XYZ file of C-alpha atoms in Angstrom:
127
model
C 0.000 0.000 0.000
C 1.227 3.483 -0.885
C 0.876 6.115 1.866
C 1.561 9.757 2.657
C 3.650 10.327 5.801
C 4.857 13.220 7.923
C 5.982 13.491 11.532
C 4.098 14.624 14.611
C 4.407 18.142 15.976
C 5.474 19.691 19.251
C 2.220 21.645 19.549
C -0.674 19.426 20.537
C -4.255 19.775 21.695
C -3.954 19.128 25.448
C -7.525 17.868 25.801
C -7.500 14.703 27.925
C -9.930 12.783 25.707
C -8.608 10.488 23.000
C -8.675 12.162 19.601
C -7.545 11.375 16.044
C -3.828 12.001 15.570
C -4.542 14.459 12.740
C -6.519 16.600 15.200
C -4.243 16.088 18.213
C -1.277 17.698 16.452
C -1.653 21.461 15.976
C 0.442 22.100 12.889
C -0.101 23.860 9.561
C 2.305 21.330 8.014
C 0.150 18.423 9.149
C -2.961 20.133 7.759
C -1.181 20.670 4.411
C -0.014 17.053 4.238
C -3.474 15.809 5.181
C -4.919 17.819 2.275
C -2.294 16.336 -0.062
C -3.360 12.842 1.037
C -7.025 13.684 0.417
C -6.259 15.158 -3.013
C -4.245 12.061 -3.970
C -6.698 9.619 -2.365
C -3.894 8.046 -0.325
C -3.918 7.037 3.349
C -2.291 9.560 5.684
C 0.104 8.387 8.404
C 2.083 10.240 11.057
C 5.405 9.213 12.611
C 5.249 9.809 16.360
C 8.236 9.668 18.690
C 6.023 7.789 21.147
C 3.622 5.692 19.053
C 5.635 4.974 15.891
C 3.830 5.133 12.538
C 0.118 5.633 13.104
C -2.844 6.194 10.842
C -3.900 9.835 11.121
C -7.359 8.699 12.252
C -5.993 6.623 15.144
C -7.177 7.886 18.512
C -4.284 8.957 20.723
C -3.951 10.616 24.129
C -2.068 13.822 24.829
C 1.664 13.234 25.313
C 4.895 15.176 25.158
C 7.794 13.262 23.586
C 10.469 14.457 21.191
C 12.245 11.670 19.326
C 15.970 11.839 20.064
C 18.937 10.015 18.561
C 19.121 7.671 21.561
C 15.456 6.661 21.038
C 15.944 5.386 17.483
C 17.188 1.917 18.445
C 14.139 1.278 20.637
C 11.580 2.677 18.177
C 12.852 0.861 15.061
C 11.309 -2.562 15.929
C 7.897 -0.974 16.566
C 7.981 0.979 13.293
C 9.126 -2.140 11.421
C 6.224 -4.167 12.827
C 3.734 -1.386 12.051
C 4.872 -1.093 8.425
C 4.568 -4.853 7.970
C 1.173 -5.023 9.711
C -0.216 -2.134 7.648
C 1.223 -3.680 4.453
C 2.942 -0.411 3.522
C 5.088 -0.832 0.412
C 5.637 2.788 -0.618
C 5.964 6.020 1.374
C 5.819 9.615 0.212
C 7.416 11.416 3.162
C 6.792 15.133 3.610
C 9.351 16.765 5.882
C 11.102 20.043 6.543
C 14.543 18.613 5.758
C 16.974 16.449 7.696
C 18.971 19.487 8.844
C 15.917 21.230 10.321
C 16.129 21.305 14.120
C 14.354 18.304 15.633
C 13.947 16.382 12.356
C 17.154 14.334 12.020
C 16.087 11.364 14.175
C 12.766 11.084 12.312
C 14.529 11.031 8.933
C 16.972 8.406 10.207
C 14.163 6.113 11.365
C 12.316 6.389 8.046
C 15.433 5.944 5.919
C 16.783 2.994 7.950
C 13.559 1.048 8.122
C 12.458 1.608 4.514
C 15.901 0.504 3.348
C 15.783 -2.588 5.577
C 12.274 -3.572 4.423
C 12.856 -2.575 0.788
C 10.015 -0.044 0.928
C 10.073 2.613 -1.779
C 10.655 6.052 -0.224
C 10.150 9.450 -1.811
C 11.128 12.456 0.297
C 9.531 15.844 -0.363
C 10.447 19.069 1.432
C 7.470 21.010 2.762
C 7.437 24.169 4.865
């Protein structure tokens, strides 16, 4: 399955009820990428430093977790299992660039795991 992917955002709705990931994250980038997924009729996923790769409609609680370099090793098995379970074979990844503050670990996870699983990856810069 081909999907659209971006990462979570620091700004989140702090409401204590579970809510769809696409609504939990308060980010213009996420709104733009969601619209791209709608326009292209492709499923929209979000890479979270806490939950791994999740469908944008998945209900998640409020949390505060920035993915750091030292977290990559522990998150890779979860992301691998999620990609296999969701039968994802191609990812169009929208990001702000690997050198943008806070993005490097997310790029590394995506690049490592797609390479390991032979998943086609297209990276697109979005601001």
